[in-house]
Amino acid sequence: MNSPILKISGLTMDFGGIRALNRLELDVNSGEIVALIGPNGAGKTTFFNCLTGIYLPTAGEILLTPPGSSKSVSLKGLKPNQVTEKGLARTFQNIRLFSQMTVLENVMIGRHCRTKAFILGAIFRNAATRNEEKQIVAKSYEILEKVGLAHQANEFAKNLSYGAQRRLEIARALATEPFLLLLDEPAAGMNPQETLELDRLIREISADGQSILLIEHDMKLVMSLSDRIFVMDYGKKIAHGKPAEIRSNPAVIKAYLGEDVDA
Amino acid sequence: MSVFKQGMRGLFISLWFMFLTFPIMVIKVDPIERIVRWRWENCLYIGVGTFLVYFLLQYLLHRKLQSVESNTEKDNEPRESIIHRIIANPQQRNIMVGILLAVAIIFPYFSSSYQTNVMTTALMYVVLGLGLNIVVGMAGLLDLGYVAFYAVGAYTYALLNHHFQLGFWTVLPIGGGLAAIFGIMLGFPVLRLRGDYLAIVTLGFGEIIRLVLENWGEFSKGPSGISNIARPGFFGMEFSLDSAIIYLYYLMILFVIVTIFIVNRLQDSRLGRAWIALREDEIACQAMGIDKRKTKLVAFSLGAFWAGIIGVVFAAKTTFINPASFTFLESAIILAIVVLGGMGSIVGVIFGALVLILLPEYLRALSEYRMLAFGAILVAMMVFRPQGLISNIRRTYRFDKTQSLNVK
Amino acid sequence: MDYFIELFLGGITRGAIYALIALGYTMVYGIIGLINFAHGEIYMIGAFTSFIVATVLSIYGFPLLAIVLIAGVAAVIWSSAYGYTVEKIAYKPLRHAPRLSPLISAIGMSVFLQNYVLLAQTSDFLPFPELIPEFAFMEPVAHIIGSSDIIILITTAVIMIILTVVIKFTRVGKAMRATAQDRTMAMLVGINVNRIISATFIIGSALAAIGGLLIASHVGQINFYIGFLAGIKAFTAAVLGGIGSIPGAVLGSLVLGLTESFATGYVSSDYEDVFAFSLLVLILIFKPSGLLGKAETKKV
């Protein structure tokens, strides 16, 4: 415990003349739930995109250390799929499910990077491939049970309710066997009941030993879940600490409410 | 809308189309003889035709709305077509396949060699359609230069046979392999392009191949093409023309069966799922750990492989090839087959190929309007039924281990 | 040196005509993000309409100037009508469909229109009447530049100026630019987006029709298939300049025209079209944003 599995230093991202991330520092320890908050446009999603290889950061370093290992790997310059292979999985702020596939198949896609069968395996369907397929289905089903979607396994993903789609995104990410799960606004658009269920789900995942980094606007959820909170504004880290410390941090209050309190 | 208003609208649209088609449909000039022919009757046909089509569409739209309403009343129960029901039931499916196979096998004994030949062509398009279906239907890569790989296969056989007297069976894997290599070569640089750019680049590539074949006379004999290509043999046996046609027919039946088997297995595999996921959402797909480039490349080269194989068969069947057989229109025909049948749907593509190739052959009067119809089909399918005539059904999984939750 | 100048001027002329067609691609792309594959066919229909009208008028003995004017106006009217109708039938119902659907529909439209003209008219090459006479004052330079080249250059230049004024200063032009930037926002501020899209198709088609008339009288013959090649080349030019950018389309067209002219003049004329296609493939692979276009950042 308590060794950093993710360490970000000096992460900078420029879009043309705009600096979306400015020497960002952040770390996540094994088994922690860390929240990243900040006003809209602070650069939180850009940060996730840099982390997962969708954008190539202008400068800085991203180091990942698998738990129980002393060797760290740099994620900078890796493609998204390589990042996922290294053990980082994410969900998307604007849900990106494979809408023409069934719920179960969506999760099965997550198993892709942990399985091997290829053209010949697919055509000849030898024992190894059959076995692998069976395990993909079994494992995917197990994950669906965990997020409470097993009864809808053969529905089309697009037919799920909003809250269920968000949970399916989490299930799909879990299927890649990450040790660090990145959740981009998992509670956005959820009703209080769904948010409550989400809170429980995240706790369960965390109890399994998974580390979690989440971006979220729902402060109640963030305060209740997080071990530590990082606050960003204008691409910079402006505060960092335990929930209680963040609540009373003047810089955070200023970032959220503006210079004048009446604003 | 009241009937009167609708009638007025229909009338207005008819008048618009009469105006629109006036110069091209009505006037025909002969610039040499300096004669003008006014074909006023065409104006009338267009007017009446448009009016009827307008009301047919209104009627169909009306029915569609009604069926949507009645569907919501019936608790949104999806209405499956007969074909879907047959596919879903293994017993019925096997009977169906058995009947089709029996008909296919006895077909040459009941028909002339001309008809057998036509059927062979249709079967070739079935395989081409299934090959393109991997690329367009499953992986969602709009390949408009598919015919280039077909040309690679055909010229591989023609040239190897011409220069080195290599036989059909020797060249078959070479042709397919070479086409697949071409697919990889083209795929490497272009697969990172966005969908519509990819379409145009593949189109450009297809045209480049054709133009090179046309102009590089020393290599390909230019526009005059290569003739006297050997027909396929059978362990060194040579056939008379009639038996060669029948032999080729059975060969194609075999190819179709093998292709269906392989494509079906690919679709239900880890790779097939990755293709479909890639078609749905590239970014999410990568974030799930799928190597976008590799997955696309495999789809692209597998599609090309089938085109190459059928190219070899084409050269062997016609015994003569020239670049004119490999124009963009050929790619458009294969695309129309995939789109009509239903992108991603194997049964649909087979159906699409048989309808589009056989119908114009048997309705001779229609054959002139073949390409016109193909164009119209592409537009109409996109507008009215993008999923195709026989849409794909997703596989459902059963869980035997968890007894409590036996999902259908 | 004369040969060089001849090739140079020939290239500029070619480029000017490509520009007239390329503008239609780039404007439509800018506004609805669609590669209007049938645009080449609109140009072909423009050429055919002007051919039919001009031949009829010349048979009935009209004076040359009247023939040119009437044929030009007819080509513009009918091409615009076709452009408008094609958009309504094949693209408008697909505004919210996946990106490839309207492209497939456009390909279908292109195949349809080609065969429609083939069936209604003929598959043969038709001799186009000589609408542009050889001017006497051009005599001294006739060996490097023809009269029709001059007419093409002047016409194109005038049209470009008019187009720029329309887009920069008129209500329609401003609405077009607004729609191109953000369709939803344009709708919210009260722009009738459907009408603006129609207007874009009409303007693009009218330009293509003029291009059709000019090139047909320049080359001297037409058939139903000319739209395919011209369309691809103009599209190449639009992409080369940066698709969506109007000055880019003009620049790209000139570059393409010059490349073709010099390549066929100095290298080999057999591979004229291969040069254009290769250029297209190379740009799309190495610089898909073109010379003047902006690179897209993907939004996640």
mmCIF file of N, CA and C in Angstrom, chain B residues 35-128:
data_model
loop_
_atom_site.group_PDB
_atom_site.id
_atom_site.type_symbol
_atom_site.label_atom_id
_atom_site.label_comp_id
_atom_site.label_asym_id
_atom_site.label_seq_id
_atom_site.Cartn_x
_atom_site.Cartn_y
_atom_site.Cartn_z
ATOM 1 N N ILE B 35 -29.966 17.686 -87.043
ATOM 2 C CA ILE B 35 -31.400 17.408 -86.873
ATOM 3 C C ILE B 35 -31.730 17.523 -85.381
ATOM 4 N N VAL B 36 -32.887 18.078 -85.071
ATOM 5 C CA VAL B 36 -33.364 18.095 -83.685
ATOM 6 C C VAL B 36 -34.573 17.192 -83.592
ATOM 7 N N ARG B 37 -34.533 16.271 -82.622
ATOM 8 C CA ARG B 37 -35.715 15.433 -82.385
ATOM 9 C C ARG B 37 -36.339 15.844 -81.068
ATOM 10 N N TRP B 38 -37.614 16.184 -81.109
ATOM 11 C CA TRP B 38 -38.316 16.550 -79.869
ATOM 12 C C TRP B 38 -39.085 15.346 -79.399
ATOM 13 N N ARG B 39 -38.682 14.785 -78.257
ATOM 14 C CA ARG B 39 -39.346 13.571 -77.780
ATOM 15 C C ARG B 39 -40.332 13.957 -76.685
ATOM 16 N N TRP B 40 -41.431 14.595 -77.081
ATOM 17 C CA TRP B 40 -42.371 15.109 -76.079
ATOM 18 C C TRP B 40 -42.973 14.013 -75.229
ATOM 19 N N GLU B 41 -43.077 12.804 -75.800
ATOM 20 C CA GLU B 41 -43.709 11.715 -75.042
ATOM 21 C C GLU B 41 -42.933 11.452 -73.738
ATOM 22 N N ASN B 42 -41.598 11.661 -73.753
ATOM 23 C CA ASN B 42 -40.811 11.433 -72.540
ATOM 24 C C ASN B 42 -41.243 12.356 -71.411
ATOM 25 N N CYS B 43 -41.592 13.585 -71.798
ATOM 26 C CA CYS B 43 -42.027 14.571 -70.819
ATOM 27 C C CYS B 43 -43.256 14.039 -70.093
ATOM 28 N N LEU B 44 -44.174 13.452 -70.874
ATOM 29 C CA LEU B 44 -45.398 12.899 -70.307
ATOM 30 C C LEU B 44 -45.066 11.736 -69.366
ATOM 31 N N TYR B 45 -44.186 10.830 -69.823
ATOM 32 C CA TYR B 45 -43.818 9.679 -68.994
ATOM 33 C C TYR B 45 -43.250 10.151 -67.653
ATOM 34 N N ILE B 46 -42.364 11.135 -67.733
ATOM 35 C CA ILE B 46 -41.728 11.625 -66.506
ATOM 36 C C ILE B 46 -42.783 12.180 -65.566
ATOM 37 N N GLY B 47 -43.687 12.987 -66.131
ATOM 38 C CA GLY B 47 -44.715 13.609 -65.305
ATOM 39 C C GLY B 47 -45.571 12.566 -64.603
ATOM 40 N N VAL B 48 -46.114 11.643 -65.381
ATOM 41 C CA VAL B 48 -46.991 10.618 -64.808
ATOM 42 C C VAL B 48 -46.205 9.737 -63.842
ATOM 43 N N GLY B 49 -44.998 9.363 -64.257
ATOM 44 C CA GLY B 49 -44.155 8.504 -63.418
ATOM 45 C C GLY B 49 -43.878 9.146 -62.073
ATOM 46 N N THR B 50 -43.462 10.411 -62.090
ATOM 47 C CA THR B 50 -43.163 11.108 -60.845
ATOM 48 C C THR B 50 -44.387 11.148 -59.946
ATOM 49 N N PHE B 51 -45.533 11.449 -60.567
ATOM 50 C CA PHE B 51 -46.782 11.539 -59.798
ATOM 51 C C PHE B 51 -47.067 10.218 -59.084
ATOM 52 N N LEU B 52 -46.938 9.117 -59.838
ATOM 53 C CA LEU B 52 -47.211 7.806 -59.245
ATOM 54 C C LEU B 52 -46.204 7.473 -58.141
ATOM 55 N N VAL B 53 -44.935 7.732 -58.420
ATOM 56 C CA VAL B 53 -43.903 7.431 -57.421
ATOM 57 C C VAL B 53 -44.141 8.242 -56.155
ATOM 58 N N TYR B 54 -44.544 9.506 -56.340
ATOM 59 C CA TYR B 54 -44.796 10.362 -55.185
ATOM 60 C C TYR B 54 -45.890 9.748 -54.315
ATOM 61 N N PHE B 55 -46.986 9.286 -54.952
ATOM 62 C CA PHE B 55 -48.064 8.731 -54.146
ATOM 63 C C PHE B 55 -47.693 7.399 -53.528
ATOM 64 N N LEU B 56 -46.902 6.618 -54.249
ATOM 65 C CA LEU B 56 -46.431 5.350 -53.686
ATOM 66 C C LEU B 56 -45.623 5.626 -52.421
ATOM 67 N N LEU B 57 -44.719 6.612 -52.496
ATOM 68 C CA LEU B 57 -43.884 6.937 -51.338
ATOM 69 C C LEU B 57 -44.745 7.437 -50.183
ATOM 70 N N GLN B 58 -45.734 8.290 -50.506
ATOM 71 C CA GLN B 58 -46.621 8.797 -49.459
ATOM 72 C C GLN B 58 -47.331 7.638 -48.767
ATOM 73 N N TYR B 59 -47.781 6.699 -49.590
ATOM 74 C CA TYR B 59 -48.506 5.550 -49.058
ATOM 75 C C TYR B 59 -47.599 4.718 -48.153
ATOM 76 N N LEU B 60 -46.380 4.465 -48.617
ATOM 77 C CA LEU B 60 -45.432 3.668 -47.832
ATOM 78 C C LEU B 60 -45.114 4.365 -46.517
ATOM 79 N N LEU B 61 -44.928 5.675 -46.598
ATOM 80 C CA LEU B 61 -44.613 6.464 -45.408
ATOM 81 C C LEU B 61 -45.753 6.358 -44.407
ATOM 82 N N HIS B 62 -46.964 6.466 -44.952
ATOM 83 C CA HIS B 62 -48.157 6.376 -44.130
ATOM 84 C C HIS B 62 -48.208 5.038 -43.398
ATOM 85 N N ARG B 63 -47.939 3.969 -44.165
ATOM 86 C CA ARG B 63 -47.982 2.635 -43.569
ATOM 87 C C ARG B 63 -46.902 2.460 -42.517
ATOM 88 N N LYS B 64 -45.748 3.021 -42.793
ATOM 89 C CA LYS B 64 -44.636 2.910 -41.856
ATOM 90 C C LYS B 64 -45.008 3.585 -40.535
ATOM 91 N N LEU B 65 -45.614 4.774 -40.650
ATOM 92 C CA LEU B 65 -46.026 5.488 -39.447
ATOM 93 C C LEU B 65 -47.041 4.663 -38.666
ATOM 94 N N GLN B 66 -47.996 4.081 -39.413
ATOM 95 C CA GLN B 66 -49.013 3.271 -38.758
ATOM 96 C C GLN B 66 -48.392 2.086 -38.042
ATOM 97 N N SER B 67 -47.467 1.413 -38.700
ATOM 98 C CA SER B 67 -46.877 0.225 -38.097
ATOM 99 C C SER B 67 -46.047 0.607 -36.880
ATOM 100 N N VAL B 68 -45.441 1.787 -36.915
ATOM 101 C CA VAL B 68 -44.704 2.256 -35.747
ATOM 102 C C VAL B 68 -45.671 2.446 -34.586
ATOM 103 N N GLU B 69 -46.853 3.037 -34.901
ATOM 104 C CA GLU B 69 -47.849 3.248 -33.852
ATOM 105 C C GLU B 69 -48.325 1.931 -33.262
ATOM 106 N N SER B 70 -48.683 0.991 -34.140
ATOM 107 C CA SER B 70 -49.206 -0.273 -33.641
ATOM 108 C C SER B 70 -48.120 -1.039 -32.895
ATOM 109 N N ASN B 71 -46.875 -0.817 -33.295
ATOM 110 C CA ASN B 71 -45.771 -1.479 -32.616
ATOM 111 C C ASN B 71 -45.647 -1.009 -31.181
ATOM 112 N N THR B 72 -45.787 0.305 -30.975
ATOM 113 C CA THR B 72 -45.655 0.820 -29.623
ATOM 114 C C THR B 72 -46.770 0.272 -28.739
ATOM 115 N N GLU B 73 -47.936 0.030 -29.358
ATOM 116 C CA GLU B 73 -49.026 -0.543 -28.575
ATOM 117 C C GLU B 73 -48.698 -1.962 -28.137
ATOM 118 N N LYS B 74 -48.028 -2.681 -29.005
ATOM 119 C CA LYS B 74 -47.706 -4.070 -28.673
ATOM 120 C C LYS B 74 -46.415 -4.165 -27.859
ATOM 121 N N ASP B 75 -46.212 -3.217 -27.014
ATOM 122 C CA ASP B 75 -45.097 -3.233 -26.086
ATOM 123 C C ASP B 75 -43.753 -3.369 -26.805
ATOM 124 N N ASN B 76 -43.651 -2.682 -27.937
ATOM 125 C CA ASN B 76 -42.362 -2.606 -28.631
ATOM 126 C C ASN B 76 -41.763 -3.944 -29.025
ATOM 127 N N GLU B 77 -42.623 -4.910 -29.263
ATOM 128 C CA GLU B 77 -42.088 -6.213 -29.649
ATOM 129 C C GLU B 77 -41.496 -6.123 -31.046
ATOM 130 N N PRO B 78 -40.229 -6.410 -31.208
ATOM 131 C CA PRO B 78 -39.654 -6.278 -32.547
ATOM 132 C C PRO B 78 -40.248 -7.320 -33.482
ATOM 133 N N ARG B 79 -40.628 -6.876 -34.655
ATOM 134 C CA ARG B 79 -41.212 -7.810 -35.605
ATOM 135 C C ARG B 79 -40.109 -8.392 -36.468
ATOM 136 N N GLU B 80 -39.956 -9.699 -36.387
ATOM 137 C CA GLU B 80 -38.878 -10.327 -37.129
ATOM 138 C C GLU B 80 -39.390 -10.767 -38.491
ATOM 139 N N SER B 81 -38.520 -10.719 -39.478
ATOM 140 C CA SER B 81 -38.915 -11.183 -40.794
ATOM 141 C C SER B 81 -38.881 -12.708 -40.802
ATOM 142 N N ILE B 82 -39.480 -13.273 -41.842
ATOM 143 C CA ILE B 82 -39.502 -14.735 -41.957
ATOM 144 C C ILE B 82 -38.074 -15.275 -41.985
ATOM 145 N N ILE B 83 -37.225 -14.588 -42.731
ATOM 146 C CA ILE B 83 -35.851 -15.064 -42.874
ATOM 147 C C ILE B 83 -35.154 -15.089 -41.526
ATOM 148 N N HIS B 84 -35.355 -14.031 -40.752
ATOM 149 C CA HIS B 84 -34.751 -14.007 -39.416
ATOM 150 C C HIS B 84 -35.239 -15.168 -38.565
ATOM 151 N N ARG B 85 -36.538 -15.464 -38.676
ATOM 152 C CA ARG B 85 -37.090 -16.550 -37.863
ATOM 153 C C ARG B 85 -36.484 -17.883 -38.268
ATOM 154 N N ILE B 86 -36.297 -18.037 -39.590
ATOM 155 C CA ILE B 86 -35.706 -19.299 -40.047
ATOM 156 C C ILE B 86 -34.270 -19.430 -39.553
ATOM 157 N N ILE B 87 -33.528 -18.318 -39.628
ATOM 158 C CA ILE B 87 -32.133 -18.371 -39.194
ATOM 159 C C ILE B 87 -32.059 -18.672 -37.701
ATOM 160 N N ALA B 88 -33.011 -18.120 -36.962
ATOM 161 C CA ALA B 88 -32.953 -18.267 -35.515
ATOM 162 C C ALA B 88 -33.239 -19.707 -35.081
ATOM 163 N N ASN B 89 -33.961 -20.427 -35.905
ATOM 164 C CA ASN B 89 -34.320 -21.802 -35.551
ATOM 165 C C ASN B 89 -33.366 -22.775 -36.255
ATOM 166 N N PRO B 90 -32.506 -23.461 -35.498
ATOM 167 C CA PRO B 90 -31.469 -24.287 -36.147
ATOM 168 C C PRO B 90 -32.054 -25.375 -37.038
ATOM 169 N N GLN B 91 -33.181 -25.951 -36.607
ATOM 170 C CA GLN B 91 -33.737 -27.050 -37.392
ATOM 171 C C GLN B 91 -34.223 -26.548 -38.749
ATOM 172 N N GLN B 92 -35.009 -25.462 -38.708
ATOM 173 C CA GLN B 92 -35.500 -24.880 -39.958
ATOM 174 C C GLN B 92 -34.363 -24.405 -40.828
ATOM 175 N N ARG B 93 -33.340 -23.874 -40.161
ATOM 176 C CA ARG B 93 -32.207 -23.357 -40.910
ATOM 177 C C ARG B 93 -31.531 -24.489 -41.671
ATOM 178 N N ASN B 94 -31.337 -25.620 -40.995
ATOM 179 C CA ASN B 94 -30.667 -26.742 -41.651
ATOM 180 C C ASN B 94 -31.472 -27.269 -42.823
ATOM 181 N N ILE B 95 -32.792 -27.337 -42.642
ATOM 182 C CA ILE B 95 -33.646 -27.790 -43.745
ATOM 183 C C ILE B 95 -33.503 -26.842 -44.932
ATOM 184 N N MET B 96 -33.561 -25.562 -44.621
ATOM 185 C CA MET B 96 -33.454 -24.526 -45.647
ATOM 186 C C MET B 96 -32.141 -24.654 -46.415
ATOM 187 N N VAL B 97 -31.044 -24.763 -45.645
ATOM 188 C CA VAL B 97 -29.722 -24.874 -46.270
ATOM 189 C C VAL B 97 -29.659 -26.125 -47.131
ATOM 190 N N GLY B 98 -30.242 -27.228 -46.616
ATOM 191 C CA GLY B 98 -30.248 -28.480 -47.364
ATOM 192 C C GLY B 98 -30.959 -28.327 -48.700
ATOM 193 N N ILE B 99 -32.122 -27.707 -48.674
ATOM 194 C CA ILE B 99 -32.890 -27.509 -49.907
ATOM 195 C C ILE B 99 -32.096 -26.669 -50.900
ATOM 196 N N LEU B 100 -31.552 -25.562 -50.383
ATOM 197 C CA LEU B 100 -30.796 -24.672 -51.262
ATOM 198 C C LEU B 100 -29.620 -25.399 -51.904
ATOM 199 N N LEU B 101 -28.953 -26.189 -51.084
ATOM 200 C CA LEU B 101 -27.780 -26.906 -51.569
ATOM 201 C C LEU B 101 -28.181 -27.903 -52.656
ATOM 202 N N ALA B 102 -29.296 -28.638 -52.406
ATOM 203 C CA ALA B 102 -29.772 -29.612 -53.376
ATOM 204 C C ALA B 102 -30.109 -28.922 -54.695
ATOM 205 N N VAL B 103 -30.810 -27.799 -54.609
ATOM 206 C CA VAL B 103 -31.162 -27.046 -55.818
ATOM 207 C C VAL B 103 -29.888 -26.615 -56.540
ATOM 208 N N ALA B 104 -28.923 -26.127 -55.761
ATOM 209 C CA ALA B 104 -27.683 -25.645 -56.368
ATOM 210 C C ALA B 104 -26.959 -26.773 -57.087
ATOM 211 N N ILE B 105 -27.001 -27.983 -56.494
ATOM 212 C CA ILE B 105 -26.239 -29.087 -57.080
ATOM 213 C C ILE B 105 -26.889 -29.595 -58.365
ATOM 214 N N ILE B 106 -28.230 -29.688 -58.377
ATOM 215 C CA ILE B 106 -28.859 -30.222 -59.590
ATOM 216 C C ILE B 106 -29.070 -29.151 -60.659
ATOM 217 N N PHE B 107 -28.836 -27.896 -60.294
ATOM 218 C CA PHE B 107 -29.117 -26.798 -61.223
ATOM 219 C C PHE B 107 -28.548 -26.998 -62.634
ATOM 220 N N PRO B 108 -27.252 -27.355 -62.786
ATOM 221 C CA PRO B 108 -26.693 -27.445 -64.147
ATOM 222 C C PRO B 108 -27.385 -28.497 -65.006
ATOM 223 N N TYR B 109 -28.011 -29.515 -64.380
ATOM 224 C CA TYR B 109 -28.633 -30.558 -65.179
ATOM 225 C C TYR B 109 -29.966 -30.117 -65.763
ATOM 226 N N PHE B 110 -30.491 -29.030 -65.220
ATOM 227 C CA PHE B 110 -31.790 -28.589 -65.702
ATOM 228 C C PHE B 110 -31.711 -27.307 -66.514
ATOM 229 N N SER B 111 -30.512 -26.827 -66.711
ATOM 230 C CA SER B 111 -30.424 -25.544 -67.401
ATOM 231 C C SER B 111 -29.320 -25.579 -68.453
ATOM 232 N N SER B 112 -29.402 -24.633 -69.360
ATOM 233 C CA SER B 112 -28.426 -24.578 -70.442
ATOM 234 C C SER B 112 -27.089 -24.120 -69.892
ATOM 235 N N SER B 113 -26.040 -24.298 -70.688
ATOM 236 C CA SER B 113 -24.732 -23.888 -70.189
ATOM 237 C C SER B 113 -24.674 -22.363 -70.078
ATOM 238 N N TYR B 114 -25.512 -21.669 -70.878
ATOM 239 C CA TYR B 114 -25.569 -20.220 -70.730
ATOM 240 C C TYR B 114 -26.048 -19.847 -69.329
ATOM 241 N N GLN B 115 -27.118 -20.521 -68.919
ATOM 242 C CA GLN B 115 -27.668 -20.206 -67.601
ATOM 243 C C GLN B 115 -26.706 -20.598 -66.478
ATOM 244 N N THR B 116 -26.046 -21.726 -66.668
ATOM 245 C CA THR B 116 -25.063 -22.133 -65.668
ATOM 246 C C THR B 116 -23.973 -21.071 -65.556
ATOM 247 N N ASN B 117 -23.580 -20.571 -66.706
ATOM 248 C CA ASN B 117 -22.553 -19.536 -66.747
ATOM 249 C C ASN B 117 -22.991 -18.287 -65.988
ATOM 250 N N VAL B 118 -24.244 -17.891 -66.234
ATOM 251 C CA VAL B 118 -24.781 -16.718 -65.537
ATOM 252 C C VAL B 118 -24.773 -16.958 -64.034
ATOM 253 N N MET B 119 -25.181 -18.157 -63.651
ATOM 254 C CA MET B 119 -25.227 -18.475 -62.233
ATOM 255 C C MET B 119 -23.818 -18.446 -61.633
ATOM 256 N N THR B 120 -22.838 -18.916 -62.391
ATOM 257 C CA THR B 120 -21.455 -18.861 -61.907
ATOM 258 C C THR B 120 -21.046 -17.415 -61.647
ATOM 259 N N THR B 121 -21.405 -16.543 -62.591
ATOM 260 C CA THR B 121 -21.094 -15.118 -62.391
ATOM 261 C C THR B 121 -21.738 -14.609 -61.107
ATOM 262 N N ALA B 122 -23.019 -14.967 -60.920
ATOM 263 C CA ALA B 122 -23.718 -14.508 -59.724
ATOM 264 C C ALA B 122 -23.007 -15.003 -58.468
ATOM 265 N N LEU B 123 -22.544 -16.248 -58.509
ATOM 266 C CA LEU B 123 -21.855 -16.809 -57.337
ATOM 267 C C LEU B 123 -20.540 -16.075 -57.094
ATOM 268 N N MET B 124 -19.884 -15.670 -58.184
ATOM 269 C CA MET B 124 -18.653 -14.895 -58.017
ATOM 270 C C MET B 124 -18.954 -13.592 -57.284
ATOM 271 N N TYR B 125 -20.062 -12.988 -57.652
ATOM 272 C CA TYR B 125 -20.419 -11.743 -56.967
ATOM 273 C C TYR B 125 -20.828 -11.994 -55.512
ATOM 274 N N VAL B 126 -21.370 -13.171 -55.254
ATOM 275 C CA VAL B 126 -21.667 -13.501 -53.855
ATOM 276 C C VAL B 126 -20.367 -13.452 -53.042
ATOM 277 N N VAL B 127 -19.334 -14.099 -53.578
ATOM 278 C CA VAL B 127 -18.060 -14.133 -52.842
ATOM 279 C C VAL B 127 -17.451 -12.737 -52.764
ATOM 280 N N LEU B 128 -17.496 -12.002 -53.878
ATOM 281 C CA LEU B 128 -16.973 -10.624 -53.847
ATOM 282 C C LEU B 128 -17.715 -9.791 -52.813
#
